[in-house]
mmCIF file of C-alpha atoms in Angstrom:
data_model
loop_
_atom_site.group_PDB
_atom_site.id
_atom_site.type_symbol
_atom_site.label_atom_id
_atom_site.label_comp_id
_atom_site.label_asym_id
_atom_site.label_seq_id
_atom_site.Cartn_x
_atom_site.Cartn_y
_atom_site.Cartn_z
ATOM 1 C CA VAL A 1 -7.322 -13.022 -20.044
ATOM 2 C CA ARG A 2 -5.651 -15.033 -17.407
ATOM 3 C CA GLY A 3 -1.903 -15.264 -17.797
ATOM 4 C CA THR A 4 1.263 -16.415 -15.959
ATOM 5 C CA ASP A 5 0.386 -14.807 -12.608
ATOM 6 C CA VAL A 6 -2.876 -13.087 -11.939
ATOM 7 C CA HIS A 7 -1.610 -10.378 -9.611
ATOM 8 C CA ASN A 8 1.330 -9.343 -11.748
ATOM 9 C CA GLN A 9 -0.894 -9.269 -14.802
ATOM 10 C CA ALA A 10 -3.762 -7.476 -13.026
ATOM 11 C CA SER A 11 -1.437 -4.393 -12.596
ATOM 12 C CA SER A 12 1.107 -4.450 -15.375
ATOM 13 C CA CYS A 13 -1.345 -5.275 -18.094
ATOM 14 C CA TYR A 14 -4.320 -3.304 -16.718
ATOM 15 C CA LEU A 15 -3.874 -0.340 -19.123
ATOM 16 C CA SER A 16 -2.589 -2.449 -22.119
ATOM 17 C CA SER A 17 -5.077 -5.382 -22.113
ATOM 18 C CA GLN A 18 -2.524 -7.570 -23.841
ATOM 19 C CA ASN A 19 -3.155 -11.263 -24.443
ATOM 20 C CA PRO A 20 -0.841 -13.597 -22.415
ATOM 21 C CA HIS A 21 -0.561 -15.879 -25.445
ATOM 22 C CA GLY A 22 0.687 -13.181 -27.763
ATOM 23 C CA GLU A 23 4.228 -12.837 -29.256
ATOM 24 C CA LEU A 24 5.668 -10.204 -26.997
ATOM 25 C CA LYS A 25 8.809 -11.182 -25.207
ATOM 26 C CA SER A 26 7.944 -10.524 -21.629
ATOM 27 C CA PRO A 27 7.007 -12.672 -18.551
ATOM 28 C CA TYR A 28 3.702 -10.939 -18.718
ATOM 29 C CA PRO A 29 1.763 -9.833 -21.842
ATOM 30 C CA MET A 30 2.666 -6.181 -21.759
ATOM 31 C CA ASP A 31 2.650 -3.451 -24.364
ATOM 32 C CA ARG A 32 2.587 0.334 -24.481
ATOM 33 C CA THR A 33 -0.193 1.377 -22.046
ATOM 34 C CA LEU A 34 -3.223 3.549 -22.761
ATOM 35 C CA ASP A 35 -1.775 6.675 -21.123
ATOM 36 C CA HIS A 36 1.237 6.723 -23.359
ATOM 37 C CA LEU A 37 -0.703 5.965 -26.498
ATOM 38 C CA ILE A 38 -2.825 8.998 -25.714
ATOM 39 C CA ALA A 39 0.201 11.145 -24.759
ATOM 40 C CA ASP A 40 1.880 10.210 -28.073
ATOM 41 C CA LYS A 41 -0.914 12.213 -29.821
ATOM 42 C CA ILE A 42 -1.638 15.119 -27.390
ATOM 43 C CA SER A 43 1.454 15.789 -25.429
ATOM 44 C CA HIS A 44 2.428 18.618 -27.790
ATOM 45 C CA ARG A 45 -0.277 20.659 -25.950
ATOM 46 C CA THR A 46 1.487 20.734 -22.597
ATOM 47 C CA PRO A 47 4.982 21.135 -21.090
ATOM 48 C CA ILE A 48 4.850 17.751 -19.362
ATOM 49 C CA ARG A 49 4.124 14.686 -21.483
ATOM 50 C CA SER A 50 2.440 12.666 -18.742
ATOM 51 C CA LEU A 51 2.546 12.108 -14.993
ATOM 52 C CA GLU A 52 3.045 8.718 -13.319
ATOM 53 C CA LEU A 53 2.167 8.811 -9.597
ATOM 54 C CA ASN A 54 2.165 6.046 -7.033
ATOM 55 C CA CYS A 55 1.064 6.149 -3.341
ATOM 56 C CA ASN A 56 2.959 2.949 -2.329
ATOM 57 C CA SER A 57 4.731 3.892 0.864
ATOM 58 C CA PHE A 58 6.176 0.451 1.516
ATOM 59 C CA LYS A 59 9.923 0.238 1.947
ATOM 60 C CA ASP A 60 10.365 -3.562 1.808
ATOM 61 C CA LEU A 61 10.265 -3.930 -1.983
ATOM 62 C CA LYS A 62 10.074 -7.697 -1.841
ATOM 63 C CA GLU A 63 7.585 -7.992 -4.640
ATOM 64 C CA SER A 64 8.159 -7.714 -8.389
ATOM 65 C CA ILE A 65 8.202 -4.452 -10.384
ATOM 66 C CA TYR A 66 5.062 -5.620 -12.244
ATOM 67 C CA LEU A 67 2.948 -5.381 -9.071
ATOM 68 C CA ASP A 68 3.893 -1.751 -8.463
ATOM 69 C CA ASN A 69 3.448 -0.153 -11.870
ATOM 70 C CA ILE A 70 0.444 0.350 -14.206
ATOM 71 C CA SER A 71 2.232 2.691 -16.674
ATOM 72 C CA TRP A 72 4.595 1.202 -19.248
ATOM 73 C CA TYR A 73 6.371 2.546 -22.367
ATOM 74 C CA GLY A 74 6.441 -0.973 -23.692
ATOM 75 C CA PRO A 75 7.319 -4.573 -22.704
ATOM 76 C CA GLU A 76 9.817 -4.504 -19.825
ATOM 77 C CA HIS A 77 10.137 -0.707 -20.168
ATOM 78 C CA VAL A 78 8.446 0.748 -17.106
ATOM 79 C CA ALA A 79 7.477 4.379 -16.819
ATOM 80 C CA THR A 80 8.970 4.977 -13.435
ATOM 81 C CA SER A 81 6.427 6.576 -11.096
ATOM 82 C CA MET A 82 7.009 9.259 -8.510
ATOM 83 C CA LYS A 83 6.113 8.411 -4.859
ATOM 84 C CA ASP A 84 7.525 11.402 -3.013
ATOM 85 C CA PRO A 85 5.256 14.460 -3.033
ATOM 86 C CA ARG A 86 8.279 16.743 -2.885
ATOM 87 C CA GLN A 87 9.657 15.109 -5.993
ATOM 88 C CA VAL A 88 6.367 15.646 -7.771
ATOM 89 C CA TYR A 89 6.226 19.292 -6.676
ATOM 90 C CA ARG A 90 9.772 20.004 -7.902
ATOM 91 C CA ARG A 91 9.038 18.287 -11.193
ATOM 92 C CA LEU A 92 5.933 20.393 -11.734
ATOM 93 C CA PHE A 93 6.935 23.744 -10.395
ATOM 94 C CA LYS A 94 10.716 24.048 -10.102
ATOM 95 C CA THR A 95 13.123 24.195 -13.030
ATOM 96 C CA ARG A 96 16.814 24.811 -12.924
ATOM 97 C CA ASN A 97 19.571 24.994 -15.524
ATOM 98 C CA SER A 98 21.540 22.488 -13.472
ATOM 99 C CA ASP A 99 18.905 19.838 -14.242
ATOM 100 C CA LYS A 100 19.566 20.328 -17.991
ATOM 101 C CA GLU A 101 23.280 20.084 -17.339
ATOM 102 C CA ILE A 102 22.877 16.791 -15.510
ATOM 103 C CA THR A 103 20.917 15.259 -18.363
ATOM 104 C CA ASP A 104 23.506 16.452 -20.852
ATOM 105 C CA LEU A 105 26.208 14.700 -18.854
ATOM 106 C CA VAL A 106 24.221 11.459 -18.648
ATOM 107 C CA LEU A 107 23.650 11.428 -22.420
ATOM 108 C CA GLU A 108 27.253 12.198 -23.161
ATOM 109 C CA ASP A 109 28.602 9.449 -20.874
ATOM 110 C CA ALA A 110 26.075 6.920 -22.335
ATOM 111 C CA ALA A 111 27.187 7.652 -25.852
ATOM 112 C CA ASN A 112 30.837 6.918 -24.935
ATOM 113 C CA PHE A 113 30.244 3.280 -23.826
ATOM 114 C CA ARG A 114 27.353 2.397 -26.069
ATOM 115 C CA VAL A 115 29.736 0.921 -28.787
ATOM 116 C CA ASN A 116 30.930 -1.711 -26.368
ATOM 117 C CA LEU A 117 27.464 -3.143 -25.616
ATOM 118 C CA SER A 118 25.622 -6.149 -27.068
ATOM 119 C CA ASN A 119 22.581 -5.615 -29.247
ATOM 120 C CA GLN A 120 20.277 -6.530 -26.403
ATOM 121 C CA ASP A 121 22.032 -4.130 -23.892
ATOM 122 C CA ARG A 122 22.018 -1.387 -26.555
ATOM 123 C CA HIS A 123 18.296 -1.768 -26.841
ATOM 124 C CA LYS A 124 17.831 -1.426 -23.111
ATOM 125 C CA LEU A 125 20.141 1.491 -23.002
ATOM 126 C CA ASP A 126 18.232 3.195 -25.787
ATOM 127 C CA GLU A 127 15.013 2.795 -23.724
ATOM 128 C CA TYR A 128 16.718 4.380 -20.811
ATOM 129 C CA LEU A 129 18.106 7.278 -22.931
ATOM 130 C CA GLU A 130 14.643 7.807 -24.334
ATOM 131 C CA SER A 131 13.421 8.514 -20.754
ATOM 132 C CA VAL A 132 16.343 10.840 -20.103
ATOM 133 C CA ARG A 133 15.730 12.801 -23.355
ATOM 134 C CA GLU A 134 12.060 13.085 -22.331
ATOM 135 C CA ILE A 135 13.123 14.669 -19.028
ATOM 136 C CA GLU A 136 15.443 17.018 -20.944
ATOM 137 C CA LYS A 137 12.622 18.078 -23.275
ATOM 138 C CA GLN A 138 10.281 18.530 -20.341
ATOM 139 C CA ILE A 139 12.729 20.858 -18.570
ATOM 140 C CA GLU A 140 13.028 22.955 -21.644
ATOM 141 C CA ARG A 141 9.297 23.112 -22.226
ATOM 142 C CA LEU A 142 8.702 23.991 -18.520
ATOM 143 C CA ASN A 143 11.258 26.804 -18.666
ATOM 144 C CA GLN A 144 9.433 28.179 -21.712
ATOM 145 C CA TYR A 145 6.064 27.776 -20.042
ATOM 146 C CA TYR A 146 7.065 29.614 -16.838
ATOM 147 C CA ALA A 147 8.526 32.447 -18.866
ATOM 148 C CA THR A 148 4.905 33.506 -19.564
ATOM 149 C CA HIS A 149 2.908 31.837 -16.769
ATOM 150 C CA GLU A 150 2.796 32.309 -13.044
ATOM 151 C CA ARG A 151 3.788 29.426 -10.846
ATOM 152 C CA THR A 152 1.237 27.910 -8.440
ATOM 153 C CA ALA A 153 0.716 29.341 -5.007
ATOM 154 C CA LEU A 154 0.701 25.850 -3.603
ATOM 155 C CA GLU A 155 3.532 25.460 -1.048
ATOM 156 C CA GLU A 156 6.168 22.798 -1.456
ATOM 157 C CA PRO A 157 5.453 19.758 0.777
ATOM 158 C CA GLY A 158 7.468 19.475 3.939
ATOM 159 C CA GLU A 159 9.449 16.469 5.263
ATOM 160 C CA GLY A 160 7.217 15.723 8.265
ATOM 161 C CA PRO A 161 5.366 12.484 8.700
ATOM 162 C CA MET A 162 1.950 12.142 7.083
ATOM 163 C CA THR A 163 -0.929 9.820 7.708
ATOM 164 C CA ARG A 164 -2.014 7.430 4.844
ATOM 165 C CA GLY A 165 -4.913 9.715 3.943
ATOM 166 C CA GLU A 166 -2.806 12.900 4.114
ATOM 167 C CA TYR A 167 -0.250 11.306 1.751
ATOM 168 C CA ILE A 168 -2.795 10.170 -0.830
ATOM 169 C CA ARG A 169 -4.710 13.482 -0.523
ATOM 170 C CA LEU A 170 -1.567 15.525 -1.219
ATOM 171 C CA MET A 171 -0.580 13.480 -4.220
ATOM 172 C CA GLY A 172 -4.144 13.915 -5.553
ATOM 173 C CA GLN A 173 -3.988 17.637 -5.000
ATOM 174 C CA LEU A 174 -0.714 17.900 -6.936
ATOM 175 C CA MET A 175 -2.259 16.005 -9.812
ATOM 176 C CA VAL A 176 -5.308 18.235 -9.925
ATOM 177 C CA VAL A 177 -3.081 21.360 -9.876
ATOM 178 C CA ALA A 178 -1.060 19.937 -12.756
ATOM 179 C CA PHE A 179 -4.271 19.578 -14.710
ATOM 180 C CA GLN A 180 -5.612 23.000 -13.757
ATOM 181 C CA SER A 181 -2.331 24.669 -14.707
ATOM 182 C CA ASN A 182 -2.322 22.898 -18.061
ATOM 183 C CA LEU A 183 1.084 21.322 -17.224
ATOM 184 C CA THR A 184 -0.201 17.961 -18.427
ATOM 185 C CA HIS A 185 -3.348 16.350 -19.815
ATOM 186 C CA VAL A 186 -2.426 12.704 -18.973
ATOM 187 C CA ALA A 187 -1.797 11.057 -15.628
ATOM 188 C CA THR A 188 -1.833 7.684 -13.927
ATOM 189 C CA PHE A 189 -2.211 7.352 -10.160
ATOM 190 C CA MET A 190 -1.678 4.007 -8.447
ATOM 191 C CA LEU A 191 -3.242 3.992 -4.979
ATOM 192 C CA ALA A 192 -1.422 0.848 -3.644
ATOM 193 C CA PRO A 193 0.522 -2.101 -5.019
ATOM 194 C CA GLU A 194 -1.456 -4.915 -6.568
ATOM 195 C CA ARG A 195 -0.342 -7.479 -3.911
ATOM 196 C CA TRP A 196 1.528 -6.818 -0.743
ATOM 197 C CA GLY A 197 1.787 -9.140 2.259
ATOM 198 C CA SER A 198 3.038 -6.447 4.640
ATOM 199 C CA PRO A 199 0.389 -4.754 6.813
ATOM 200 C CA GLN A 200 -0.430 -1.144 6.089
ATOM 201 C CA THR A 201 -1.117 1.448 8.793
ATOM 202 C CA TYR A 202 -4.412 3.187 8.102
ATOM 203 C CA HIS A 203 -4.083 6.018 10.598
ATOM 204 C CA GLU A 204 -7.548 7.442 9.816
ATOM 205 C CA LEU A 205 -9.117 4.106 10.416
ATOM 206 C CA LYS A 206 -7.060 3.428 13.525
ATOM 207 C CA PHE A 207 -5.900 -0.031 12.571
ATOM 208 C CA THR A 208 -3.018 -1.806 10.780
ATOM 209 C CA LYS A 209 -4.131 -4.445 8.208
ATOM 210 C CA SER A 210 -2.914 -6.079 5.035
ATOM 211 C CA HIS A 211 -5.339 -5.023 2.299
ATOM 212 C CA HIS A 212 -4.352 -8.055 0.275
ATOM 213 C CA GLY A 213 -4.951 -10.340 3.294
ATOM 214 C CA LEU A 214 -8.364 -8.821 3.937
ATOM 215 C CA THR A 215 -9.517 -9.508 0.317
ATOM 216 C CA HIS A 216 -8.825 -13.210 0.957
ATOM 217 C CA GLY A 217 -11.054 -13.301 4.003
ATOM 218 C CA GLN A 218 -14.246 -11.776 2.542
ATOM 219 C CA SER A 219 -16.334 -14.757 3.621
ATOM 220 C CA ASN A 220 -15.551 -13.948 7.212
ATOM 221 C CA GLU A 221 -17.875 -11.249 8.463
ATOM 222 C CA GLY A 222 -15.279 -9.898 10.924
ATOM 223 C CA VAL A 223 -12.632 -9.585 8.175
ATOM 224 C CA LYS A 224 -15.227 -8.219 5.653
ATOM 225 C CA LYS A 225 -16.023 -5.393 8.183
ATOM 226 C CA PHE A 226 -12.421 -4.115 7.898
ATOM 227 C CA LEU A 227 -12.249 -4.547 4.126
ATOM 228 C CA VAL A 228 -15.403 -2.470 3.688
ATOM 229 C CA GLN A 229 -13.764 0.319 5.764
ATOM 230 C CA VAL A 230 -10.619 0.190 3.611
ATOM 231 C CA ASP A 231 -12.666 0.259 0.380
ATOM 232 C CA HIS A 232 -14.681 3.194 1.610
ATOM 233 C CA PHE A 233 -11.473 4.982 2.630
ATOM 234 C CA TYR A 234 -9.998 4.767 -0.865
ATOM 235 C CA VAL A 235 -13.183 5.619 -2.715
ATOM 236 C CA SER A 236 -13.774 8.632 -0.464
ATOM 237 C CA LEU A 237 -10.317 9.959 -1.369
ATOM 238 C CA PHE A 238 -11.158 9.417 -5.037
ATOM 239 C CA ALA A 239 -14.360 11.453 -4.490
ATOM 240 C CA GLU A 240 -12.258 14.263 -3.002
ATOM 241 C CA VAL A 241 -10.238 14.554 -6.213
ATOM 242 C CA LEU A 242 -13.417 14.730 -8.226
ATOM 243 C CA GLU A 243 -14.803 17.403 -5.889
ATOM 244 C CA GLN A 244 -11.626 19.497 -6.296
ATOM 245 C CA MET A 245 -11.860 19.206 -10.074
ATOM 246 C CA ASP A 246 -15.537 20.052 -10.123
ATOM 247 C CA ALA A 247 -14.852 23.232 -8.089
ATOM 248 C CA ILE A 248 -12.481 24.620 -10.781
ATOM 249 C CA ARG A 249 -14.278 26.649 -13.434
ATOM 250 C CA GLU A 250 -13.085 25.965 -16.980
ATOM 251 C CA GLY A 251 -14.895 27.207 -20.122
ATOM 252 C CA GLU A 252 -18.608 26.451 -19.932
ATOM 253 C CA GLY A 253 -18.322 24.048 -17.055
ATOM 254 C CA THR A 254 -15.670 22.737 -14.741
ATOM 255 C CA LEU A 255 -12.311 21.021 -15.051
ATOM 256 C CA LEU A 256 -14.085 17.752 -14.211
ATOM 257 C CA ASP A 257 -16.635 18.357 -16.991
ATOM 258 C CA HIS A 258 -13.804 18.437 -19.561
ATOM 259 C CA SER A 259 -11.966 15.371 -18.192
ATOM 260 C CA ILE A 260 -12.183 11.593 -17.887
ATOM 261 C CA VAL A 261 -11.190 10.336 -14.495
ATOM 262 C CA THR A 262 -11.274 6.507 -13.979
ATOM 263 C CA LEU A 263 -10.950 4.423 -10.827
ATOM 264 C CA GLY A 264 -10.665 0.685 -11.204
ATOM 265 C CA SER A 265 -9.032 -2.649 -10.537
ATOM 266 C CA GLY A 266 -7.571 -5.439 -12.639
ATOM 267 C CA LEU A 267 -9.377 -8.039 -10.537
ATOM 268 C CA GLY A 268 -13.144 -8.390 -10.132
ATOM 269 C CA ASP A 269 -12.917 -10.496 -6.973
ATOM 270 C CA GLY A 270 -9.629 -10.366 -4.959
ATOM 271 C CA GLU A 271 -10.420 -13.544 -3.067
ATOM 272 C CA HIS A 272 -10.947 -15.744 -6.136
ATOM 273 C CA HIS A 273 -8.727 -13.749 -8.558
ATOM 274 C CA THR A 274 -11.478 -13.373 -11.147
ATOM 275 C CA MET A 275 -10.705 -11.114 -14.087
ATOM 276 C CA ASN A 276 -14.346 -10.493 -15.188
ATOM 277 C CA GLU A 277 -16.995 -8.140 -13.780
ATOM 278 C CA LEU A 278 -14.293 -5.523 -13.095
ATOM 279 C CA PRO A 279 -15.320 -2.630 -10.836
ATOM 280 C CA ILE A 280 -14.827 0.566 -12.817
ATOM 281 C CA ILE A 281 -15.970 4.055 -11.856
ATOM 282 C CA MET A 282 -15.689 6.731 -14.612
ATOM 283 C CA ALA A 283 -16.233 10.346 -13.836
ATOM 284 C CA GLY A 284 -16.186 13.517 -15.874
ATOM 285 C CA SER A 285 -18.161 13.661 -19.135
ATOM 286 C CA ALA A 286 -15.363 14.467 -21.610
ATOM 287 C CA GLY A 287 -16.987 17.758 -22.558
ATOM 288 C CA GLY A 288 -20.542 16.440 -22.354
ATOM 289 C CA ARG A 289 -19.942 13.409 -24.553
ATOM 290 C CA LEU A 290 -20.328 10.706 -21.882
ATOM 291 C CA LYS A 291 -23.477 9.689 -19.986
ATOM 292 C CA MET A 292 -23.012 10.255 -16.262
ATOM 293 C CA GLY A 293 -24.871 9.257 -13.169
ATOM 294 C CA HIS A 294 -25.807 5.669 -13.957
ATOM 295 C CA ILE A 295 -24.580 2.095 -13.503
ATOM 296 C CA HIS A 296 -23.837 0.237 -16.722
ATOM 297 C CA ASN A 297 -23.645 -3.538 -16.743
ATOM 298 C CA CYS A 298 -21.641 -4.546 -19.829
ATOM 299 C CA ARG A 299 -22.591 -7.572 -21.820
ATOM 300 C CA HIS A 300 -20.826 -10.832 -20.876
ATOM 301 C CA ASP A 301 -17.231 -11.059 -22.020
ATOM 302 C CA THR A 302 -17.014 -7.385 -23.058
ATOM 303 C CA PRO A 303 -13.267 -6.671 -23.250
ATOM 304 C CA LEU A 304 -11.941 -3.983 -20.911
ATOM 305 C CA ALA A 305 -10.086 -2.801 -24.035
ATOM 306 C CA ASN A 306 -13.434 -1.499 -25.361
ATOM 307 C CA LEU A 307 -13.523 1.064 -22.596
ATOM 308 C CA TRP A 308 -9.861 2.021 -23.169
ATOM 309 C CA LEU A 309 -10.511 2.379 -26.941
ATOM 310 C CA LEU A 310 -13.421 4.701 -26.240
ATOM 311 C CA GLN A 311 -11.327 6.870 -23.920
ATOM 312 C CA ALA A 312 -8.531 7.054 -26.375
ATOM 313 C CA GLN A 313 -10.865 8.193 -29.135
ATOM 314 C CA LEU A 314 -12.438 10.837 -26.851
ATOM 315 C CA MET A 315 -8.927 12.087 -26.010
ATOM 316 C CA GLY A 316 -8.146 12.476 -29.677
ATOM 317 C CA ALA A 317 -5.634 9.628 -29.971
ATOM 318 C CA GLY A 318 -7.103 8.494 -33.301
ATOM 319 C CA LEU A 319 -7.106 4.810 -32.545
ATOM 320 C CA THR A 320 -9.402 2.372 -34.262
ATOM 321 C CA LYS A 321 -8.290 -0.744 -32.404
ATOM 322 C CA PHE A 322 -6.852 -1.326 -28.937
ATOM 323 C CA ALA A 323 -5.451 -4.734 -27.955
ATOM 324 C CA ASP A 324 -8.323 -7.230 -27.976
ATOM 325 C CA SER A 325 -11.026 -4.626 -28.359
ATOM 326 C CA SER A 326 -14.132 -5.532 -30.415
ATOM 327 C CA GLY A 327 -15.079 -1.853 -30.743
ATOM 328 C CA PRO A 328 -15.435 1.296 -28.552
ATOM 329 C CA LEU A 329 -17.941 1.096 -25.695
ATOM 330 C CA ASP A 330 -20.269 3.484 -27.607
ATOM 331 C CA GLU A 331 -23.198 2.741 -25.234
ATOM 332 C CA LEU A 332 -21.555 5.153 -22.822
ATOM 333 C CA LEU A 333 -21.864 8.022 -25.214
ATOM 334 C CA VAL A 334 -24.616 10.596 -24.986
#
């Protein structure tokens, strides 16, 4: 549903499907996103509750936080994503007692000045402390996990420069290894910010273009040629992730067979900012429960929340309703 700003909403509300005319106190109609609703129910299985990854390499953060995050604990409470492959590697595969000591100090200092805060500031502090405590619990779970499991043979990423494709490919590889190692069962992966005026260097394509700008020139054949190349570039990288997962044996099948991996966008047409006919690719059959290998055109005005509800149910989240859903998208089931 169109809200205050189509770009901000297309990203920050993508995984929550909230109505812009609801009662939530936020510039955009946000709520707890699908990934965290699922993690609430299944995170006890893994050392890491969920992974939030982002391949936005821009340094000029001139746009709002809503354009650069799809994972939210709740309204105005962003699940901060990791953009540095080295940070991701260290979060997954390196644990030290000093990390625990740092979180203990943060929690202790916060408790000392909490009494002097207003109710609103206390609420924001509590949200922050919730994130710190989750890191603390994650460190403890990882220490326990690595007491009985071998660490990955994957080498820690270096500090050298990477092309756009190498960067995304490495982040994707880290996500796959996290799934393969059973470190987490839930991850979000943002390929690029929702709207960005700055040109991006696509080394593999040998040009520098603004992806956002290209989408506004689709009627021009010259511009459309570049846009098609960028789209193909991103979808090819998505396919590589699927190929990696499909090459990993797991039970009677592969890691991909036992997963749900979704690629999508909060806008159907970037030039006209339409929010219907959204392009969604879903791979992995959730253990043979989903139909694969076909194009499904949903009925007119089918809420995106219907798809999220189906995925939440397949993941064992136990939801019967999600945002404005009218029911799970059962026609995708075998």
